[in-house]
PDB file of C-alpha atoms in Angstrom:
ATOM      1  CA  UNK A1164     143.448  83.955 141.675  1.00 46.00           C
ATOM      2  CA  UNK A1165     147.159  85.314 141.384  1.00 53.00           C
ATOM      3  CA  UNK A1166     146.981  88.810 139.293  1.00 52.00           C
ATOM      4  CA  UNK A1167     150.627  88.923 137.494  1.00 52.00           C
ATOM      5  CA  UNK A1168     152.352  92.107 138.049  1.00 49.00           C
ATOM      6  CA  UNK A1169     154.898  93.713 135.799  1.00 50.00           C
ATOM      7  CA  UNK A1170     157.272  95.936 137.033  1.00 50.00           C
ATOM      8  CA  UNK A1171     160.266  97.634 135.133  1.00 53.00           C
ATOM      9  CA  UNK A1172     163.548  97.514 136.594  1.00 48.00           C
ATOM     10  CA  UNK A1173     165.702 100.750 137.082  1.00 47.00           C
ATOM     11  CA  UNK A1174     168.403  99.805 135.456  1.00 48.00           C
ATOM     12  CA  UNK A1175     166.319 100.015 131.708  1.00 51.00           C
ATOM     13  CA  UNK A1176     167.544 102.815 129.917  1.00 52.00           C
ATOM     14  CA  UNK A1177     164.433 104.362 129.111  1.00 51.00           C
ATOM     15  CA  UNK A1178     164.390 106.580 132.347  1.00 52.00           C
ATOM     16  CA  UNK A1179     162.700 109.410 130.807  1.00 55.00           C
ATOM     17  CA  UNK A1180     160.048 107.601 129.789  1.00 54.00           C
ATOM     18  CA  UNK A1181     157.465 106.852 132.508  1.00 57.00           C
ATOM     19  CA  UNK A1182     157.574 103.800 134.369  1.00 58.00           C
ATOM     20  CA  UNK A1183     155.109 101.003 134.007  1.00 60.00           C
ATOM     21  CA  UNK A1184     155.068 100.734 137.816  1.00 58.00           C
ATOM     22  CA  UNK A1185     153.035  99.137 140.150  1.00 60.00           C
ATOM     23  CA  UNK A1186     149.105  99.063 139.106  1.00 56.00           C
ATOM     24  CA  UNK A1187     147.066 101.681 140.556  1.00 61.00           C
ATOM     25  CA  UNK A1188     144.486 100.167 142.837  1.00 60.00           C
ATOM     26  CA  UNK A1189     141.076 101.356 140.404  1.00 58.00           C
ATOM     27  CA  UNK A1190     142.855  99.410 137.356  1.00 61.00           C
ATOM     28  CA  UNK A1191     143.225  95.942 139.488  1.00 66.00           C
ATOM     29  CA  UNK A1192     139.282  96.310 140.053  1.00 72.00           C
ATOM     30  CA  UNK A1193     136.500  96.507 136.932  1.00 79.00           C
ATOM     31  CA  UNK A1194     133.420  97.330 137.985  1.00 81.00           C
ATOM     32  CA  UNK A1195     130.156  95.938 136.916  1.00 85.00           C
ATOM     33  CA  UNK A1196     127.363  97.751 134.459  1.00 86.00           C
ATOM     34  CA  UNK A1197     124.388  98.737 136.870  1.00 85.00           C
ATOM     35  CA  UNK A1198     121.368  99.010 135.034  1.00 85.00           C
ATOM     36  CA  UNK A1199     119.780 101.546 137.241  1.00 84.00           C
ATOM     37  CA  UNK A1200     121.514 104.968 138.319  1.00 84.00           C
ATOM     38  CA  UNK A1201     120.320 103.926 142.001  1.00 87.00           C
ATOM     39  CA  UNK A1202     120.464  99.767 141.650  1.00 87.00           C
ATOM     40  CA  UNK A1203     116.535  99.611 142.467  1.00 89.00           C
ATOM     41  CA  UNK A1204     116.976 101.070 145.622  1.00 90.00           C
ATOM     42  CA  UNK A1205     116.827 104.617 147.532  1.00 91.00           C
ATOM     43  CA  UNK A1206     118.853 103.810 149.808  1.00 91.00           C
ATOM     44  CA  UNK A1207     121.765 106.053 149.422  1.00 90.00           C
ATOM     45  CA  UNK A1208     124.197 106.430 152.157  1.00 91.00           C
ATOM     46  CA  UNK A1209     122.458 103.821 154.735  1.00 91.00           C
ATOM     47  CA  UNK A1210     124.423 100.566 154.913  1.00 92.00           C
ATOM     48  CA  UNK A1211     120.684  98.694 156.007  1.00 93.00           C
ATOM     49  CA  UNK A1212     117.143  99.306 155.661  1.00 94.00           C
ATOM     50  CA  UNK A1213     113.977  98.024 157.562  1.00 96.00           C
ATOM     51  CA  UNK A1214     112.655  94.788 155.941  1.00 97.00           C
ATOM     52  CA  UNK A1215     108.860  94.697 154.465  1.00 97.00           C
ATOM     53  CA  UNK A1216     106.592  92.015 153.412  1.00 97.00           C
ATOM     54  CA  UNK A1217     104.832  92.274 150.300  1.00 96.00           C
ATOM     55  CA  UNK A1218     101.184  91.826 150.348  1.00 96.00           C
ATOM     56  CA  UNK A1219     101.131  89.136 147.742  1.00 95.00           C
ATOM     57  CA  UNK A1220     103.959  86.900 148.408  1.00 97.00           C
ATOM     58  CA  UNK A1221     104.911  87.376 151.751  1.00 96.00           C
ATOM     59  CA  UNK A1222     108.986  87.830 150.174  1.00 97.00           C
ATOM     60  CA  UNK A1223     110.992  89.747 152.618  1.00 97.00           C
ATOM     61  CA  UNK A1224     111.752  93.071 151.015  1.00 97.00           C
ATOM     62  CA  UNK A1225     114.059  95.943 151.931  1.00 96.00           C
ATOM     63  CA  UNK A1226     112.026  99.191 152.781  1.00 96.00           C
ATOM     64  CA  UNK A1227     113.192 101.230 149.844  1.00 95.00           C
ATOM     65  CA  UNK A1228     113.024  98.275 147.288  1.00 95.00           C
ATOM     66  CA  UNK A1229     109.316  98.110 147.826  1.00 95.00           C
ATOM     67  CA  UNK A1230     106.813  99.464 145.563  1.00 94.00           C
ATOM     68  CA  UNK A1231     104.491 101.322 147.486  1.00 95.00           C
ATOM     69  CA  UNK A1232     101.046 102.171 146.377  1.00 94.00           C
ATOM     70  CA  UNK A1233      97.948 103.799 148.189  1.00 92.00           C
ATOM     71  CA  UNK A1234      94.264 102.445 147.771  1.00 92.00           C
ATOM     72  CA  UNK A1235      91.625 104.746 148.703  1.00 93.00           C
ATOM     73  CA  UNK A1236      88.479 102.860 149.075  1.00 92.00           C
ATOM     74  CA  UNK A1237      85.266 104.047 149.814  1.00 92.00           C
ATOM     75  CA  UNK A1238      83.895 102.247 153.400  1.00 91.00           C
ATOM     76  CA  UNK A1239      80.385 101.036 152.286  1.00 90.00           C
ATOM     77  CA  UNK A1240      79.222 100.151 148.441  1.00 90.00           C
ATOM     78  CA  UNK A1241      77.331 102.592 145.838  1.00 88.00           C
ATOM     79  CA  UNK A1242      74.220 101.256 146.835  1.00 88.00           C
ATOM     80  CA  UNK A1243      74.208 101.489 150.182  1.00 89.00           C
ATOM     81  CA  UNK A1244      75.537 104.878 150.261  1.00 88.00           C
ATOM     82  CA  UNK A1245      72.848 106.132 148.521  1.00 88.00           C
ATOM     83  CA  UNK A1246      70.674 104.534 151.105  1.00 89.00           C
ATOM     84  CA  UNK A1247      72.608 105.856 154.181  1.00 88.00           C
ATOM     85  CA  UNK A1248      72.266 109.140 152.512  1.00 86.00           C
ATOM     86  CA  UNK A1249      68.615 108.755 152.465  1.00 87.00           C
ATOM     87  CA  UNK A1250      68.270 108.108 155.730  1.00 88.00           C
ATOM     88  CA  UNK A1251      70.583 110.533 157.516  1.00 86.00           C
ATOM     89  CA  UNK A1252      69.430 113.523 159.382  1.00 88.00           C
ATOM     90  CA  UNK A1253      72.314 115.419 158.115  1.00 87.00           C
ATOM     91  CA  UNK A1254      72.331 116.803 154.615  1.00 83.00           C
ATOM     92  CA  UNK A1255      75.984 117.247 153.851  1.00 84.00           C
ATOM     93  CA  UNK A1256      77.658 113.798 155.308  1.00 82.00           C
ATOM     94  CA  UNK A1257      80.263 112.555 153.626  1.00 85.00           C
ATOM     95  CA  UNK A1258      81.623 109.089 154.880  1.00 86.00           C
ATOM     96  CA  UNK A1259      84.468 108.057 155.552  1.00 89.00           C
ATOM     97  CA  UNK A1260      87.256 106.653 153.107  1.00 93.00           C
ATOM     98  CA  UNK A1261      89.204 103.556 153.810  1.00 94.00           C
ATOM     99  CA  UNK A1262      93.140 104.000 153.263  1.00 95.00           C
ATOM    100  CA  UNK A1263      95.418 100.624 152.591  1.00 95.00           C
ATOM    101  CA  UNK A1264      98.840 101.276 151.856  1.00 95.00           C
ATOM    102  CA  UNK A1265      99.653  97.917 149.872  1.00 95.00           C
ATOM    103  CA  UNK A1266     103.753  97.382 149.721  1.00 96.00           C
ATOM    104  CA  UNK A1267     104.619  94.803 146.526  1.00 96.00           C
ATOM    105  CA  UNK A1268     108.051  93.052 145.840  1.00 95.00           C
ATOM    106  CA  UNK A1269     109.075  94.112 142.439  1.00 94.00           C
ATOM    107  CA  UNK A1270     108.073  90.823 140.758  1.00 95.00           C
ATOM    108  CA  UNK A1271     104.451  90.663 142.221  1.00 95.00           C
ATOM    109  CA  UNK A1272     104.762  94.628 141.472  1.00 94.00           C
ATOM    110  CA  UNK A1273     105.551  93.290 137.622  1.00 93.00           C
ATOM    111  CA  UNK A1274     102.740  90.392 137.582  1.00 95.00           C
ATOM    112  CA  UNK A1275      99.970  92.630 139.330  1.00 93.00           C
ATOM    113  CA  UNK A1276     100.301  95.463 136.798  1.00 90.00           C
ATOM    114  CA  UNK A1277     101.237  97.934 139.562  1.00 90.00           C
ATOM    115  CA  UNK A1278     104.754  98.838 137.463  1.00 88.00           C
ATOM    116  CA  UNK A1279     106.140  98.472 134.290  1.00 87.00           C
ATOM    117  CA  UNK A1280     109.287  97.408 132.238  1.00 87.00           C
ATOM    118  CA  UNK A1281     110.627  99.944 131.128  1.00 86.00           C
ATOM    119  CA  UNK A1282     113.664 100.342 127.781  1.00 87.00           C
ATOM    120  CA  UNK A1283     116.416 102.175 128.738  1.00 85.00           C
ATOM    121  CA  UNK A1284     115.202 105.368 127.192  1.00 87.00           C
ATOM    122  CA  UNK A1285     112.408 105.842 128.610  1.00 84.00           C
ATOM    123  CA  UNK A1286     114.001 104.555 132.496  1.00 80.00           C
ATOM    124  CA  UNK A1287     116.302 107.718 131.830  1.00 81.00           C
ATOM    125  CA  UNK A1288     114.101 110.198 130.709  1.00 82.00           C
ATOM    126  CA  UNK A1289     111.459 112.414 132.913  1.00 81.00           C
ATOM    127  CA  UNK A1290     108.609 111.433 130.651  1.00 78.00           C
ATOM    128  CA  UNK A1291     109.094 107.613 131.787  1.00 72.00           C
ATOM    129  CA  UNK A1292     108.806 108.405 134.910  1.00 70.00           C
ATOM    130  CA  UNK A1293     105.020 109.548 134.794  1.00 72.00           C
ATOM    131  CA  UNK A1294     102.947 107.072 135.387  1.00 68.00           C
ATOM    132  CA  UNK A1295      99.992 106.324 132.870  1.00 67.00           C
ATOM    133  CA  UNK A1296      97.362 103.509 134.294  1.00 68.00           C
ATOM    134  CA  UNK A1297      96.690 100.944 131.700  1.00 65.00           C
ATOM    135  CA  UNK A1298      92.886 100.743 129.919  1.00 68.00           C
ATOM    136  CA  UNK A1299      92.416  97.192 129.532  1.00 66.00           C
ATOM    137  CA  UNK A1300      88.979  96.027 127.822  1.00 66.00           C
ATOM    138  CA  UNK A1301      87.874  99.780 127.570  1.00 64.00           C
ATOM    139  CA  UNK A1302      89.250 101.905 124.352  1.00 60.00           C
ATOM    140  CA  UNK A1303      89.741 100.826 120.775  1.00 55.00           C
ATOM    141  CA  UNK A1304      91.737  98.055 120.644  1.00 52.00           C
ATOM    142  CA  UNK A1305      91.998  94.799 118.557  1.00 54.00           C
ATOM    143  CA  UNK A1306      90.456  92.613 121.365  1.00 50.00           C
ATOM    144  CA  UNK A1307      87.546  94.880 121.944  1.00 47.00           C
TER     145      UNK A1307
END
C-alpha cells in the first residue's frame, strides 16, 4: 500500500513552530498486542530452536513451546512389589523407578489436563504460576 506523507514546505511562515517533517520510522509501524510477556515461548535471543514431537499428536513443536512434564512411575505393580519384597534376600531393596519425560503441544497440553487457561490476572501474577493438580471425582463437589 502507498502510506501518504505530509511534509511542510519552508517557505510557511510558521518557522518557529516545529516542523511536521518526515515521519519517524516507529510511527510508520504499529505493533501488535502480544498476549504473553514472552509470546509462549522462552526463546529469547535465539533466532531458531530444536523441533519436538508431542507425545499425543505427533505436531512438530519448537523446543521451548513444549510443555514438558516428568512421570515417575514405579517399574513393577503394588502387588507384585509386595511379592518381590517377600522374596528377596535383602531387607532394605528399593526398586527401581521408571522416568518418562512426556513433551505435549500446547493444545494436547490443554485437552489432556496437563495446563490450564489462564485470565489475564492470574497469567501475570506469581500466584498463577503455581501449579495446583485438579481433584476430579474425589472432594465435595456437585457431581460426587
Amino acid at each position: 500500500f502507498w502510506l501518504k506523507v505530509h511534509y511542510c514546505s519552508l517557505s510557511t511562515s510558521h518557522s518557529s513552530a516545529p516542523c511536521c517533517g518526515p515521519p519517524q520510522l516507529e510511527s510508520l509501524f504499529v505493533t501488535m498486542p502480544s498476549k504473553r510477556r514472552n509470546n509462549g515461548r522462552s526463546k529469547k535471543g535465539r533466532g531458531h530452536t530444536a523441533i519436538v514431537r508431542c507425545i499425543n499428536c505427533c505436531r512438530c513443536v519448537p523446543k521451548d513451546k513444549a510443555i514438558k512434564r516428568f512421570q515417575v512411575r514405579n517399574l513393577v505393580d503394588a502387588s507384585s512389589q509386595r511379592d518381590l519384597r517377600e522374596a528377596s534376600v535383602y531387607s532394605s531393596f528399593t526398586l527401581p523407578k521408571l522416568y518418562v519425560k512426556q513433551i505435549y503441544c500446547v493444545s494436547c497440553a490443554i485437552h489432556a489436563r496437563v495446563v490450564r487457561v489462564r485470565n489475564k490476572k492470574l497469567r501475570a501474577s506469581p500466584e498463577g504460576r503455581i501449579y495446583v493438580r485438579p481433584t476430579f471425582g474425589k472432594g465435595g463437589g456437585k457431581g460426587n
